[in-house]
Amino acid sequence: MEELLKEMKKRSVGNVWWLTAVLAAFAIGLLVINGPAVPQIFSFLTGGKNLQHLSGTELYNQVASSEINMVYDCFAEYESSSGAVSVYYVIPYGETGFIGVCVEEEKADRMDGICEATWEYLLGNAKLPKETVSVKGNIRPMDGDELYYYKEWFRAMDYSDEEMKEVAVNYVLEDGKFANGIGPVRVYLMTAGSLILLIWGAALLLKAFSGKYLKDIKKDFEQSGISESQIVSDYQSACVINKDIRIGRLFTYNAVPTSPRAYLNRNMAWIYMYRTKHYTNGLYTGSSYNVMIFAADGTNQIGDIAVKKKYSEQILEYYANNFPHMVVGYSDDLKRLYHNDHNAFLALRYLPAQGTMNY
């Protein structure tokens, strides 16, 4: 019995591998879509590095934060196709430098207020502004339009090209954004989704390797009242349909699902092939087949075997030739009798049925 269960465990693990691989592929895909934004999550959650403490070589795709209390000017404004407005400002960087910062529209009024207060301070008319605006996000190089308007501001302030090279840092801190301009909600949800998929896949494998998927087949054996030695002998001498299906004198062994099953042949009264047609955008793309198994005591379906058509036909043929108590095949009359006049159905046990149910 131990070898039989070990074989079923092997099949169970094999069936779980492909699902785990699919889950892992989806998880990796979610991470790849967000690219460099994923490793920035921890930095973003912990507040990021202080913008003013970063050197020019550390700026690229760095998550940084800043309490802005000085703003020199707004140099650009951009409205996306969705109507979201992003406003660009020039702020101090280091002792004598400048850098760009991009904020959403809701922070623009406060930034404008700080800008006015900054110039009052620079002109000697007021003290250093006390109000600050907190920003935190990814730092990236400015693109073509951003860089153009950024340099235009410096030219309007009478900076020469040489002076611009010394003081203007051509980077922008995007408030509330990760790398590639991705918003936090998307990164958090997709990363969480990928972790869930990976954990799910690992849990499935762990469950398979621990043998927990054998619970149902163990129960099938226990409820049958048949000794272990008889079960082992039956399994070893069973007709092998394919690597996952064996039909013995006592049981039909189904290792197709993740949780293998053993259907007691004497409890099986009606067997037929069920065909499901699949369509994509209204076009037929193929069919799948299941061997449906119904109980002799009228308790409806006790199991099904999902295999290719040729194996389904082999299973039905084997049942028809070796188990005369089973009605093999489908018809509407058989369905009516089984569900509405079960005694009349049982009287048909030695009569062959024909057909396949299509859906």
GROMACS .gro file of C-alpha atoms in nm:
model
  359
    1MET     CA    1   0.000   0.000   0.000
    2GLU     CA    2   0.287   0.236   0.076
    3GLU     CA    3   0.420   0.202  -0.279
    4LEU     CA    4   0.074   0.266  -0.424
    5LEU     CA    5   0.032   0.584  -0.221
    6LYS     CA    6   0.385   0.689  -0.309
    7GLU     CA    7   0.296   0.652  -0.677
    8MET     CA    8  -0.021   0.859  -0.627
    9LYS     CA    9   0.180   1.122  -0.442
   10LYS     CA   10   0.421   1.138  -0.734
   11ARG     CA   11   0.130   1.195  -0.971
   12SER     CA   12  -0.012   1.461  -0.741
   13VAL     CA   13   0.319   1.647  -0.730
   14GLY     CA   14   0.345   1.624  -1.108
   15ASN     CA   15  -0.003   1.771  -1.151
   16VAL     CA   16   0.079   2.059  -0.917
   17TRP     CA   17   0.408   2.148  -1.089
   18TRP     CA   18   0.246   2.290  -1.402
   19LEU     CA   19   0.001   2.502  -1.199
   20THR     CA   20   0.286   2.630  -0.984
   21ALA     CA   21   0.480   2.716  -1.298
   22VAL     CA   22   0.183   2.910  -1.437
   23LEU     CA   23   0.140   3.100  -1.111
   24ALA     CA   24   0.511   3.178  -1.098
   25ALA     CA   25   0.505   3.299  -1.459
   26PHE     CA   26   0.218   3.535  -1.383
   27ALA     CA   27   0.394   3.656  -1.066
   28ILE     CA   28   0.718   3.724  -1.252
   29GLY     CA   29   0.522   3.897  -1.527
   30LEU     CA   30   0.364   4.134  -1.274
   31LEU     CA   31   0.708   4.219  -1.136
   32VAL     CA   32   0.865   4.264  -1.480
   33ILE     CA   33   0.586   4.500  -1.588
   34ASN     CA   34   0.682   4.739  -1.308
   35GLY     CA   35   1.054   4.695  -1.372
   36PRO     CA   36   1.284   4.904  -1.147
   37ALA     CA   37   0.985   5.033  -0.950
   38VAL     CA   38   0.965   4.703  -0.758
   39PRO     CA   39   1.296   4.729  -0.566
   40GLN     CA   40   1.205   5.088  -0.480
   41ILE     CA   41   0.912   4.981  -0.264
   42PHE     CA   42   1.112   4.949   0.057
   43SER     CA   43   1.276   5.287   0.003
   44PHE     CA   44   0.938   5.445  -0.064
   45LEU     CA   45   0.779   5.293   0.245
   46THR     CA   46   1.070   5.401   0.466
   47GLY     CA   47   1.058   5.760   0.344
   48GLY     CA   48   1.336   5.758   0.087
   49LYS     CA   49   1.672   5.933   0.110
   50ASN     CA   50   1.698   6.304   0.176
   51LEU     CA   51   1.727   6.480  -0.160
   52GLN     CA   52   1.981   6.726  -0.028
   53HIS     CA   53   2.208   6.447   0.095
   54LEU     CA   54   2.238   6.282  -0.247
   55SER     CA   55   2.526   6.352  -0.479
   56GLY     CA   56   2.470   6.399  -0.850
   57THR     CA   57   2.586   6.043  -0.924
   58GLU     CA   58   2.326   5.896  -0.684
   59LEU     CA   59   2.018   6.062  -0.830
   60TYR     CA   60   1.919   5.821  -1.109
   61ASN     CA   61   1.608   5.615  -1.016
   62GLN     CA   62   1.655   5.697  -0.650
   63VAL     CA   63   1.357   5.735  -0.420
   64ALA     CA   64   1.408   6.060  -0.233
   65SER     CA   65   1.213   6.294  -0.011
   66SER     CA   66   1.236   6.662   0.061
   67GLU     CA   67   1.069   6.922   0.283
   68ILE     CA   68   1.055   7.207   0.035
   69ASN     CA   69   1.062   7.554   0.188
   70MET     CA   70   1.212   7.740  -0.108
   71VAL     CA   71   1.079   7.745  -0.465
   72TYR     CA   72   1.231   7.961  -0.739
   73ASP     CA   73   0.967   7.930  -1.007
   74CYS     CA   74   0.725   7.713  -1.201
   75PHE     CA   75   0.883   7.627  -1.537
   76ALA     CA   76   0.626   7.390  -1.693
   77GLU     CA   77   0.279   7.245  -1.659
   78TYR     CA   78   0.156   6.926  -1.823
   79GLU     CA   79  -0.195   6.781  -1.855
   80SER     CA   80  -0.221   6.411  -1.936
   81SER     CA   81  -0.484   6.252  -2.159
   82SER     CA   82  -0.675   6.154  -1.844
   83GLY     CA   83  -0.689   6.517  -1.730
   84ALA     CA   84  -0.432   6.487  -1.450
   85VAL     CA   85  -0.221   6.801  -1.419
   86SER     CA   86   0.148   6.789  -1.324
   87VAL     CA   87   0.330   7.111  -1.234
   88TYR     CA   88   0.710   7.150  -1.251
   89TYR     CA   89   0.913   7.378  -1.025
   90VAL     CA   90   1.276   7.476  -0.980
   91ILE     CA   91   1.400   7.423  -0.625
   92PRO     CA   92   1.741   7.452  -0.454
   93TYR     CA   93   1.977   7.156  -0.462
   94GLY     CA   94   2.294   7.147  -0.257
   95GLU     CA   95   2.465   7.475  -0.172
   96THR     CA   96   2.439   7.654  -0.507
   97GLY     CA   97   2.258   7.418  -0.742
   98PHE     CA   98   1.906   7.375  -0.875
   99ILE     CA   99   1.691   7.071  -0.952
  100GLY     CA  100   1.338   7.012  -1.077
  101VAL     CA  101   1.044   6.878  -0.884
  102CYS     CA  102   0.708   6.764  -1.023
  103VAL     CA  103   0.392   6.770  -0.809
  104GLU     CA  104   0.026   6.702  -0.874
  105GLU     CA  105  -0.217   6.992  -0.910
  106GLU     CA  106  -0.340   6.972  -0.551
  107LYS     CA  107   0.002   7.079  -0.421
  108ALA     CA  108   0.053   7.353  -0.680
  109ASP     CA  109  -0.116   7.631  -0.482
  110ARG     CA  110   0.107   7.570  -0.180
  111MET     CA  111   0.416   7.554  -0.401
  112ASP     CA  112   0.314   7.883  -0.563
  113GLY     CA  113   0.273   8.037  -0.218
  114ILE     CA  114   0.620   7.922  -0.114
  115CYS     CA  115   0.757   8.059  -0.442
  116GLU     CA  116   0.619   8.407  -0.365
  117ALA     CA  117   0.753   8.390  -0.010
  118THR     CA  118   1.093   8.275  -0.142
  119TRP     CA  119   1.132   8.582  -0.363
  120GLU     CA  120   1.022   8.811  -0.082
  121TYR     CA  121   1.299   8.650   0.125
  122LEU     CA  122   1.557   8.682  -0.155
  123LEU     CA  123   1.465   9.049  -0.202
  124GLY     CA  124   1.512   9.108   0.170
  125ASN     CA  125   1.146   9.184   0.234
  126ALA     CA  126   1.070   8.886   0.459
  127LYS     CA  127   1.225   8.606   0.658
  128LEU     CA  128   1.286   8.255   0.522
  129PRO     CA  129   0.948   8.087   0.453
  130LYS     CA  130   0.829   7.865   0.735
  131GLU     CA  131   0.573   7.667   0.535
  132THR     CA  132   0.699   7.351   0.369
  133VAL     CA  133   0.562   7.105   0.116
  134SER     CA  134   0.657   6.739   0.162
  135VAL     CA  135   0.745   6.551  -0.154
  136LYS     CA  136   0.864   6.193  -0.197
  137GLY     CA  137   0.918   5.999  -0.513
  138ASN     CA  138   1.152   5.882  -0.785
  139ILE     CA  139   1.428   6.098  -0.933
  140ARG     CA  140   1.479   6.062  -1.307
  141PRO     CA  141   1.646   6.251  -1.589
  142MET     CA  142   1.429   6.515  -1.755
  143ASP     CA  143   1.293   6.424  -2.097
  144GLY     CA  144   1.302   6.644  -2.406
  145ASP     CA  145   1.018   6.890  -2.336
  146GLU     CA  146   1.089   6.908  -1.965
  147LEU     CA  147   1.455   6.977  -2.026
  148TYR     CA  148   1.375   7.240  -2.289
  149TYR     CA  149   1.150   7.444  -2.060
  150TYR     CA  150   1.385   7.389  -1.767
  151LYS     CA  151   1.676   7.543  -1.963
  152GLU     CA  152   1.452   7.817  -2.095
  153TRP     CA  153   1.387   7.926  -1.737
  154PHE     CA  154   1.761   7.956  -1.671
  155ARG     CA  155   1.810   8.154  -1.991
  156ALA     CA  156   1.525   8.384  -1.887
  157MET     CA  157   1.714   8.433  -1.559
  158ASP     CA  158   2.023   8.535  -1.763
  159TYR     CA  159   2.228   8.223  -1.695
  160SER     CA  160   2.484   8.143  -1.960
  161ASP     CA  161   2.521   7.789  -2.096
  162GLU     CA  162   2.842   7.747  -1.896
  163GLU     CA  163   2.674   7.863  -1.576
  164MET     CA  164   2.382   7.628  -1.642
  165LYS     CA  165   2.619   7.334  -1.667
  166GLU     CA  166   2.758   7.419  -1.326
  167VAL     CA  167   2.437   7.479  -1.131
  168ALA     CA  168   2.144   7.317  -1.318
  169VAL     CA  169   2.096   6.949  -1.239
  170ASN     CA  170   1.889   6.801  -1.523
  171TYR     CA  171   1.687   6.569  -1.302
  172VAL     CA  172   1.332   6.588  -1.168
  173LEU     CA  173   1.190   6.442  -0.848
  174GLU     CA  174   0.840   6.314  -0.927
  175ASP     CA  175   0.626   6.339  -0.617
  176GLY     CA  176   0.432   6.020  -0.544
  177LYS     CA  177   0.585   5.824  -0.832
  178PHE     CA  178   0.810   5.525  -0.871
  179ALA     CA  179   1.049   5.464  -1.161
  180ASN     CA  180   0.892   5.503  -1.507
  181GLY     CA  181   0.631   5.734  -1.357
  182ILE     CA  182   0.433   5.447  -1.204
  183GLY     CA  183   0.197   5.536  -0.920
  184PRO     CA  184   0.232   5.367  -0.580
  185VAL     CA  185  -0.112   5.203  -0.584
  186ARG     CA  186  -0.031   5.011  -0.900
  187VAL     CA  187   0.309   4.900  -0.772
  188TYR     CA  188   0.174   4.795  -0.433
  189LEU     CA  189  -0.120   4.601  -0.577
  190MET     CA  190   0.076   4.427  -0.851
  191THR     CA  191   0.367   4.342  -0.621
  192ALA     CA  192   0.127   4.213  -0.356
  193GLY     CA  193  -0.048   4.012  -0.627
  194SER     CA  194   0.280   3.859  -0.741
  195LEU     CA  195   0.371   3.765  -0.383
  196ILE     CA  196   0.031   3.604  -0.333
  197LEU     CA  197   0.075   3.401  -0.652
  198LEU     CA  198   0.423   3.288  -0.548
  199ILE     CA  199   0.307   3.194  -0.198
  200TRP     CA  200   0.006   3.015  -0.344
  201GLY     CA  201   0.226   2.814  -0.578
  202ALA     CA  202   0.470   2.728  -0.299
  203ALA     CA  203   0.181   2.621  -0.075
  204LEU     CA  204   0.044   2.392  -0.346
  205LEU     CA  205   0.383   2.227  -0.390
  206LEU     CA  206   0.434   2.193  -0.015
  207LYS     CA  207   0.091   2.034   0.019
  208ALA     CA  208   0.166   1.792  -0.264
  209PHE     CA  209   0.509   1.694  -0.129
  210SER     CA  210   0.361   1.642   0.218
  211GLY     CA  211   0.100   1.403   0.078
  212LYS     CA  212  -0.201   1.604   0.193
  213TYR     CA  213  -0.366   1.564  -0.147
  214LEU     CA  214  -0.396   1.190  -0.078
  215LYS     CA  215  -0.670   1.246   0.179
  216ASP     CA  216  -0.953   1.165  -0.064
  217ILE     CA  217  -0.806   0.843  -0.204
  218LYS     CA  218  -0.723   0.718   0.146
  219LYS     CA  219  -1.084   0.781   0.239
  220ASP     CA  220  -1.198   0.592  -0.073
  221PHE     CA  221  -0.994   0.291   0.036
  222GLU     CA  222  -1.110   0.305   0.398
  223GLN     CA  223  -1.479   0.330   0.308
  224SER     CA  224  -1.456   0.038   0.066
  225GLY     CA  225  -1.384  -0.213   0.343
  226ILE     CA  226  -1.134  -0.390   0.118
  227SER     CA  227  -0.803  -0.504   0.265
  228GLU     CA  228  -0.479  -0.331   0.177
  229SER     CA  229  -0.334  -0.644   0.021
  230GLN     CA  230  -0.633  -0.676  -0.214
  231ILE     CA  231  -0.607  -0.309  -0.310
  232VAL     CA  232  -0.235  -0.339  -0.387
  233SER     CA  233  -0.293  -0.652  -0.594
  234ASP     CA  234  -0.580  -0.485  -0.777
  235TYR     CA  235  -0.369  -0.179  -0.858
  236GLN     CA  236  -0.074  -0.382  -0.981
  237SER     CA  237  -0.290  -0.598  -1.210
  238ALA     CA  238  -0.511  -0.312  -1.332
  239CYS     CA  239  -0.548  -0.219  -1.698
  240VAL     CA  240  -0.332   0.089  -1.768
  241ILE     CA  241  -0.519   0.341  -1.988
  242ASN     CA  242  -0.251   0.608  -1.961
  243LYS     CA  243  -0.006   0.719  -1.692
  244ASP     CA  244  -0.286   0.863  -1.478
  245ILE     CA  245  -0.569   0.611  -1.528
  246ARG     CA  246  -0.586   0.247  -1.425
  247ILE     CA  247  -0.893   0.026  -1.418
  248GLY     CA  248  -0.872  -0.271  -1.185
  249ARG     CA  249  -1.121  -0.541  -1.097
  250LEU     CA  250  -1.210  -0.354  -0.777
  251PHE     CA  251  -1.127   0.012  -0.837
  252THR     CA  252  -1.080   0.271  -1.108
  253TYR     CA  253  -0.773   0.473  -1.011
  254ASN     CA  254  -0.787   0.835  -1.124
  255ALA     CA  255  -0.464   1.036  -1.080
  256VAL     CA  256  -0.564   1.310  -1.326
  257PRO     CA  257  -0.672   1.562  -1.059
  258THR     CA  258  -0.440   1.705  -0.798
  259SER     CA  259  -0.622   1.496  -0.539
  260PRO     CA  260  -0.621   1.137  -0.677
  261ARG     CA  261  -0.932   0.924  -0.638
  262ALA     CA  262  -1.022   0.553  -0.637
  263TYR     CA  263  -1.378   0.482  -0.756
  264LEU     CA  264  -1.519   0.148  -0.639
  265ASN     CA  265  -1.632  -0.028  -0.955
  266ARG     CA  266  -1.925  -0.206  -0.792
  267ASN     CA  267  -2.072   0.131  -0.697
  268MET     CA  268  -2.066   0.258  -1.056
  269ALA     CA  269  -2.391   0.219  -1.253
  270TRP     CA  270  -2.379   0.469  -1.538
  271ILE     CA  271  -2.076   0.586  -1.735
  272TYR     CA  272  -2.068   0.817  -2.035
  273MET     CA  273  -1.848   1.063  -2.219
  274TYR     CA  274  -1.923   1.432  -2.175
  275ARG     CA  275  -1.797   1.668  -2.442
  276THR     CA  276  -1.758   2.041  -2.381
  277LYS     CA  277  -1.713   2.265  -2.685
  278HIS     CA  278  -1.499   2.574  -2.636
  279TYR     CA  279  -1.543   2.903  -2.821
  280THR     CA  280  -1.336   3.221  -2.839
  281ASN     CA  281  -1.510   3.530  -2.974
  282GLY     CA  282  -1.777   3.306  -3.120
  283LEU     CA  283  -1.529   3.077  -3.298
  284TYR     CA  284  -1.499   2.710  -3.210
  285THR     CA  285  -1.151   2.641  -3.067
  286GLY     CA  286  -1.177   2.278  -2.959
  287SER     CA  287  -1.339   2.036  -2.719
  288SER     CA  288  -1.254   1.878  -2.386
  289TYR     CA  289  -1.379   1.539  -2.268
  290ASN     CA  290  -1.477   1.397  -1.931
  291VAL     CA  291  -1.585   1.045  -1.842
  292MET     CA  292  -1.879   1.098  -1.606
  293ILE     CA  293  -1.939   0.836  -1.335
  294PHE     CA  294  -2.275   0.796  -1.161
  295ALA     CA  295  -2.351   0.586  -0.855
  296ALA     CA  296  -2.565   0.274  -0.845
  297ASP     CA  297  -2.752   0.395  -0.538
  298GLY     CA  298  -2.890   0.700  -0.720
  299THR     CA  299  -2.680   0.957  -0.536
  300ASN     CA  300  -2.591   1.118  -0.870
  301GLN     CA  301  -2.234   1.180  -0.985
  302ILE     CA  302  -1.953   1.027  -0.780
  303GLY     CA  303  -1.665   1.134  -0.999
  304ASP     CA  304  -1.533   1.223  -1.342
  305ILE     CA  305  -1.216   1.157  -1.538
  306ALA     CA  306  -1.083   1.443  -1.752
  307VAL     CA  307  -0.874   1.292  -2.033
  308LYS     CA  308  -0.832   1.317  -2.407
  309LYS     CA  309  -1.100   1.176  -2.635
  310LYS     CA  310  -0.904   0.862  -2.730
  311TYR     CA  311  -0.852   0.773  -2.362
  312SER     CA  312  -1.217   0.845  -2.284
  313GLU     CA  313  -1.317   0.603  -2.559
  314GLN     CA  314  -1.076   0.339  -2.427
  315ILE     CA  315  -1.221   0.374  -2.077
  316LEU     CA  316  -1.579   0.337  -2.200
  317GLU     CA  317  -1.486   0.037  -2.415
  318TYR     CA  318  -1.313  -0.131  -2.122
  319TYR     CA  319  -1.612  -0.077  -1.895
  320ALA     CA  320  -1.854  -0.206  -2.158
  321ASN     CA  321  -1.648  -0.521  -2.216
  322ASN     CA  322  -1.561  -0.603  -1.855
  323PHE     CA  323  -1.837  -0.473  -1.628
  324PRO     CA  324  -2.182  -0.585  -1.744
  325HIS     CA  325  -2.350  -0.419  -1.447
  326MET     CA  326  -2.260  -0.073  -1.585
  327VAL     CA  327  -2.467   0.117  -1.836
  328VAL     CA  328  -2.216   0.276  -2.075
  329GLY     CA  329  -2.309   0.571  -2.298
  330TYR     CA  330  -2.550   0.863  -2.293
  331SER     CA  331  -2.903   0.930  -2.409
  332ASP     CA  332  -3.177   1.163  -2.290
  333ASP     CA  333  -3.390   0.860  -2.199
  334LEU     CA  334  -3.113   0.724  -1.978
  335LYS     CA  335  -3.082   1.059  -1.808
  336ARG     CA  336  -3.457   1.069  -1.745
  337LEU     CA  337  -3.461   0.715  -1.608
  338TYR     CA  338  -3.160   0.764  -1.383
  339HIS     CA  339  -3.299   1.077  -1.221
  340ASN     CA  340  -3.673   1.008  -1.231
  341ASP     CA  341  -3.718   0.629  -1.234
  342HIS     CA  342  -3.405   0.485  -1.081
  343ASN     CA  343  -3.543   0.134  -1.044
  344ALA     CA  344  -3.619   0.124  -1.414
  345PHE     CA  345  -3.266   0.244  -1.480
  346LEU     CA  346  -3.117  -0.033  -1.264
  347ALA     CA  347  -3.314  -0.285  -1.469
  348LEU     CA  348  -3.112  -0.174  -1.772
  349ARG     CA  349  -2.777  -0.261  -1.622
  350TYR     CA  350  -2.711  -0.543  -1.860
  351LEU     CA  351  -2.823  -0.349  -2.167
  352PRO     CA  352  -2.565  -0.139  -2.355
  353ALA     CA  353  -2.632   0.230  -2.405
  354GLN     CA  354  -2.488   0.439  -2.687
  355GLY     CA  355  -2.388   0.798  -2.742
  356THR     CA  356  -2.202   1.092  -2.598
  357MET     CA  357  -2.340   1.398  -2.423
  358ASN     CA  358  -2.238   1.725  -2.589
  359TYR     CA  359  -2.240   2.068  -2.437
   0.00000   0.00000   0.00000
